[in-house]
CSV table of C-alpha atoms in Angstrom, one decimal:
chain,number,residue,atom,x,y,z
A,1,MET,CA,0.0,0.0,0.0
A,2,PRO,CA,1.3,3.5,-0.7
A,3,THR,CA,2.9,5.4,2.2
A,4,ALA,CA,2.4,9.0,3.1
A,5,ALA,CA,5.2,11.5,2.6
A,6,GLY,CA,7.6,11.3,5.4
A,7,ALA,CA,6.5,7.8,6.5
A,8,CYS,CA,8.8,4.9,7.2
A,9,SER,CA,10.5,3.4,4.1
A,10,ARG,CA,9.5,-0.2,5.0
A,11,LEU,CA,6.1,-1.7,3.8
A,12,CYS,CA,3.4,-0.5,6.2
A,13,ILE,CA,0.7,-2.9,7.4
A,14,PRO,CA,-2.8,-2.2,8.8
A,15,GLY,CA,-2.6,-0.7,12.2
A,16,ASP,CA,0.9,0.7,11.8
A,17,PRO,CA,1.2,4.4,12.7
A,18,VAL,CA,2.0,6.6,9.7
A,19,ILE,CA,4.7,9.1,10.7
A,20,VAL,CA,4.1,12.5,9.1
A,21,PRO,CA,6.3,15.5,10.0
A,22,ALA,CA,4.4,18.0,12.2
A,23,PRO,CA,3.7,21.4,10.8
A,24,LEU,CA,6.6,23.7,11.3
A,25,PRO,CA,5.8,26.3,14.0
A,26,ALA,CA,6.5,30.0,13.1
A,27,ASP,CA,9.2,31.7,15.3
A,28,SER,CA,8.4,35.1,16.7
A,29,GLY,CA,11.6,35.7,18.7
A,30,ARG,CA,14.1,38.4,18.3
A,31,ASP,CA,16.8,35.8,17.6
A,32,PRO,CA,15.0,33.1,15.6
A,33,LEU,CA,15.6,29.4,15.8
A,34,TRP,CA,17.9,28.9,12.8
A,35,ARG,CA,18.4,25.3,11.7
A,36,PRO,CA,20.8,23.7,9.1
A,37,GLU,CA,19.1,23.3,5.7
A,38,GLN,CA,19.5,19.5,6.0
A,39,GLN,CA,17.0,19.4,8.9
A,40,PHE,CA,14.1,20.4,6.7
A,41,THR,CA,12.1,17.7,5.1
A,42,SER,CA,10.5,17.9,1.6
A,43,THR,CA,7.1,18.2,3.3
A,44,GLN,CA,8.2,21.2,5.4
A,45,LEU,CA,10.1,22.8,2.5
A,46,ALA,CA,8.4,22.3,-0.8
A,47,ALA,CA,10.5,22.1,-4.0
A,48,PRO,CA,9.8,25.7,-5.3
A,49,ARG,CA,10.8,27.2,-2.0
A,50,ARG,CA,13.8,24.9,-1.7
A,51,ARG,CA,15.1,26.1,-5.1
A,52,TRP,CA,15.1,29.7,-4.0
A,53,LEU,CA,16.1,29.3,-0.4
A,54,LEU,CA,19.0,27.0,-1.0
A,55,ASP,CA,20.4,28.6,-4.1
A,56,ASP,CA,23.9,30.0,-3.4
A,57,GLY,CA,24.0,32.5,-6.3
A,58,SER,CA,23.3,36.2,-6.1
A,59,LEU,CA,19.7,36.9,-5.0
A,60,THR,CA,20.1,40.4,-6.4
A,61,ALA,CA,21.0,39.0,-9.8
A,62,ARG,CA,18.1,36.5,-9.7
A,63,LEU,CA,15.6,39.2,-8.9
A,64,VAL,CA,16.9,41.4,-11.7
A,65,ALA,CA,16.7,38.4,-14.1
A,66,LEU,CA,13.0,37.9,-13.3
A,67,ASP,CA,12.3,41.1,-15.3
A,68,ALA,CA,9.4,41.7,-12.9
A,69,GLY,CA,9.9,45.4,-12.6
A,70,ALA,CA,12.7,47.7,-11.6
A,71,PHE,CA,15.0,46.4,-8.9
A,72,SER,CA,15.9,48.8,-6.0
A,73,VAL,CA,17.2,48.8,-2.5
A,74,ARG,CA,15.8,50.9,0.3
A,75,ARG,CA,18.0,51.1,3.4
A,76,LEU,CA,15.9,51.0,6.6
A,77,TYR,CA,18.6,51.1,9.3
A,78,GLN,CA,22.4,51.2,9.6
A,79,GLY,CA,24.3,51.5,12.9
A,80,TRP,CA,26.6,50.0,15.4
A,81,GLN,CA,25.1,47.5,17.8
A,82,VAL,CA,25.9,44.2,19.6
A,83,PRO,CA,25.0,41.3,17.3
A,84,LEU,CA,22.4,38.8,18.4
A,85,PRO,CA,23.8,35.7,20.3
A,86,SER,CA,23.5,33.4,17.3
A,87,GLU,CA,25.2,36.0,15.0
A,88,GLN,CA,28.1,36.3,17.5
A,89,ARG,CA,28.5,32.5,17.3
A,90,LEU,CA,28.6,32.4,13.5
A,91,LEU,CA,30.9,35.4,13.1
A,92,GLN,CA,33.1,34.3,16.0
A,93,VAL,CA,33.1,37.7,17.6
A,94,PRO,CA,33.4,38.6,21.4
A,95,ALA,CA,30.0,38.7,23.2
A,96,ARG,CA,30.0,42.5,23.8
A,97,GLN,CA,31.8,43.7,20.7
A,98,ARG,CA,29.7,45.9,18.5
A,99,ALA,CA,29.3,45.4,14.7
A,100,LEU,CA,27.9,47.4,11.9
A,101,VAL,CA,24.3,46.2,11.3
A,102,ARG,CA,22.4,47.1,8.1
A,103,GLU,CA,18.8,46.4,7.3
A,104,VAL,CA,17.3,47.0,3.9
A,105,LEU,CA,14.4,46.1,1.7
A,106,LEU,CA,14.9,44.6,-1.8
A,107,ARG,CA,12.1,45.9,-4.0
A,108,LEU,CA,10.7,45.0,-7.4
A,109,ASP,CA,8.8,47.8,-9.1
A,110,GLY,CA,8.6,49.6,-5.7
A,111,GLN,CA,7.2,46.6,-3.9
A,112,ALA,CA,9.2,45.2,-1.0
A,113,VAL,CA,9.8,41.4,-1.6
A,114,VAL,CA,12.7,40.7,0.7
A,115,PHE,CA,13.9,42.0,4.1
A,116,ALA,CA,17.6,41.7,4.5
A,117,ARG,CA,19.9,42.1,7.5
A,118,SER,CA,23.7,42.2,7.2
A,119,VAL,CA,26.2,42.1,10.1
A,120,PHE,CA,29.7,43.3,9.6
A,121,PRO,CA,32.3,42.7,12.3
A,122,ILE,CA,34.6,45.7,12.8
A,123,SER,CA,37.6,43.6,11.9
A,124,SER,CA,36.1,43.0,8.4
A,125,LEU,CA,35.6,46.7,7.6
A,126,ASN,CA,39.1,47.7,6.9
A,127,GLY,CA,41.4,47.5,3.9
A,128,GLU,CA,39.6,46.5,0.7
A,129,LEU,CA,36.2,46.1,2.4
A,130,ALA,CA,36.2,49.5,4.2
A,131,HIS,CA,33.9,50.9,1.5
A,132,LEU,CA,31.1,48.6,2.8
A,133,ARG,CA,30.6,51.1,5.6
A,134,LYS,CA,29.0,53.5,3.0
A,135,LEU,CA,26.7,51.3,0.9
A,136,GLN,CA,23.8,53.7,1.3
A,137,HIS,CA,21.0,52.3,-1.0
A,138,ARG,CA,23.3,50.1,-3.0
A,139,SER,CA,23.0,46.3,-3.3
A,140,LEU,CA,25.4,44.4,-1.1
A,141,GLY,CA,25.0,41.3,-3.3
A,142,ALA,CA,26.0,43.3,-6.4
A,143,ILE,CA,29.3,43.9,-4.7
A,144,LEU,CA,30.1,40.6,-2.9
A,145,PHE,CA,29.8,38.4,-6.0
A,146,ARG,CA,32.4,40.5,-7.8
A,147,TYR,CA,35.2,39.2,-5.5
A,148,PRO,CA,37.1,36.2,-6.9
A,149,GLY,CA,37.5,33.4,-4.4
A,150,MET,CA,34.6,34.6,-2.3
A,151,GLN,CA,33.3,31.7,-0.1
A,152,ARG,CA,29.7,31.2,1.2
A,153,SER,CA,28.8,28.9,4.1
A,154,PRO,CA,25.9,26.4,3.9
A,155,PHE,CA,22.5,28.0,4.7
A,156,GLU,CA,20.6,28.0,7.9
A,157,LEU,CA,16.8,28.4,7.6
A,158,ALA,CA,14.1,29.6,9.8
A,159,ARG,CA,10.3,29.9,9.6
A,160,LEU,CA,9.3,33.2,11.1
A,161,SER,CA,6.0,34.5,12.4
A,162,GLY,CA,4.8,37.4,10.3
A,163,HIS,CA,5.1,39.5,13.5
A,164,SER,CA,8.6,38.3,14.4
A,165,ALA,CA,10.6,40.8,16.3
A,166,TYR,CA,13.5,39.9,14.0
A,167,MET,CA,11.9,42.0,11.2
A,168,ALA,CA,11.6,45.7,11.2
A,169,PRO,CA,8.2,46.8,12.6
A,170,TRP,CA,7.0,48.3,9.3
A,171,VAL,CA,7.6,45.1,7.3
A,172,ARG,CA,5.8,42.7,9.6
A,173,GLN,CA,2.8,40.9,8.1
A,174,GLU,CA,-0.1,38.6,8.8
A,175,VAL,CA,1.4,35.4,7.4
A,176,PRO,CA,4.7,33.5,8.3
A,177,ALA,CA,7.8,34.0,6.2
A,178,TRP,CA,10.7,31.8,5.2
A,179,ALA,CA,14.2,33.2,6.0
A,180,ARG,CA,17.7,32.1,5.3
A,181,ARG,CA,21.2,33.2,6.3
A,182,SER,CA,24.8,32.4,5.5
A,183,CYS,CA,28.3,33.8,6.1
A,184,PHE,CA,30.5,35.2,3.4
A,185,ASP,CA,34.2,35.0,3.6
A,186,ILE,CA,36.4,37.3,1.5
A,187,ARG,CA,40.1,36.5,2.1
A,188,GLY,CA,39.5,35.8,5.8
A,189,LYS,CA,37.0,38.7,6.4
A,190,ARG,CA,33.6,37.4,7.4
A,191,LEU,CA,30.2,38.9,7.3
A,192,LEU,CA,26.7,37.5,7.8
A,193,VAL,CA,23.7,38.1,5.5
A,194,SER,CA,20.1,37.0,6.3
A,195,GLU,CA,17.2,37.3,3.9
A,196,VAL,CA,13.5,37.1,4.8
A,197,PHE,CA,11.1,36.4,1.9
A,198,LEU,CA,8.1,38.6,2.4
A,199,GLN,CA,4.5,37.7,1.5
A,200,GLU,CA,4.8,39.9,-1.6
A,201,PHE,CA,7.5,37.7,-3.0
A,202,THR,CA,5.5,35.6,-5.5
A,203,PRO,CA,8.0,34.1,-8.0
A,204,TRP,CA,8.5,30.9,-6.1
A,205,ASP,CA,7.6,28.9,-9.2
A,206,ALA,CA,9.8,31.0,-11.5
A,207,SER,CA,12.8,29.2,-13.1
A,208,LEU,CA,16.2,30.3,-11.8
A,209,ALA,CA,17.8,31.7,-14.9
A,210,VAL,CA,21.1,32.5,-13.4
A,211,HIS,CA,23.4,30.1,-11.6
A,212,ARG,CA,26.4,31.0,-9.5
A,213,SER,CA,28.7,28.9,-11.7
A,214,ARG,CA,27.8,31.3,-14.6
A,215,ARG,CA,29.7,34.2,-13.1
A,216,GLY,CA,29.6,36.1,-16.4
A,217,THR,CA,25.8,36.1,-16.5
A,218,VAL,CA,25.7,37.1,-12.8
A,219,SER,CA,28.0,40.0,-13.4
A,220,ALA,CA,26.1,41.2,-16.4
A,221,ALA,CA,22.9,41.2,-14.4
A,222,ILE,CA,24.2,43.0,-11.4
A,223,HIS,CA,26.1,45.6,-13.4
A,224,ARG,CA,22.8,46.8,-14.8
A,225,ILE,CA,21.8,48.0,-11.4
A,226,LYS,CA,22.5,51.7,-10.8
A,227,GLN,CA,25.1,52.1,-8.1
């Protein structure tokens, strides 16, 4: 007899319990419960969302390639603050050391589709990366993917409540949102980027036309964005 998604792989017999993953609760805390991507089942994370959330290419380039309206960045906040505990762990910074935190909206045709939070340790903001202090309304992704040898860590994912304190108050919503984060390493300088896909993000089923391995295509896409 057929088994339900997530059930045991052996042949089930009448009376056997069918194991189905419980619905994933939405996290409303200031520092969400982030989990490695491998811990999410196909039931919890459907294929269209998995393709977007686990793709390690430039999200900026992919949004531009959708041709769904003009891409723009709106900076909401930038300032020095102590990172959240889980951010300190990933960035390996002392518990009370301040870092530069930047929060922005990624927009298509003026509509916010992604809320992004970036954390820059002070030790990463010198030398060739000092200019990241003054991004203003420019896309961080349009800059990071230009660096040869840039490394990106595996993703951690979270399912956020629409009213999660992790998001800026003016972008909170009535429905839960998927979020992802990863560390970038540029010649030993680390920074953390998280992205929350808002309810207005609708192209889950759109094909991903640009892949990180096609760096020429990525560069062409991001260079079209006004700096």
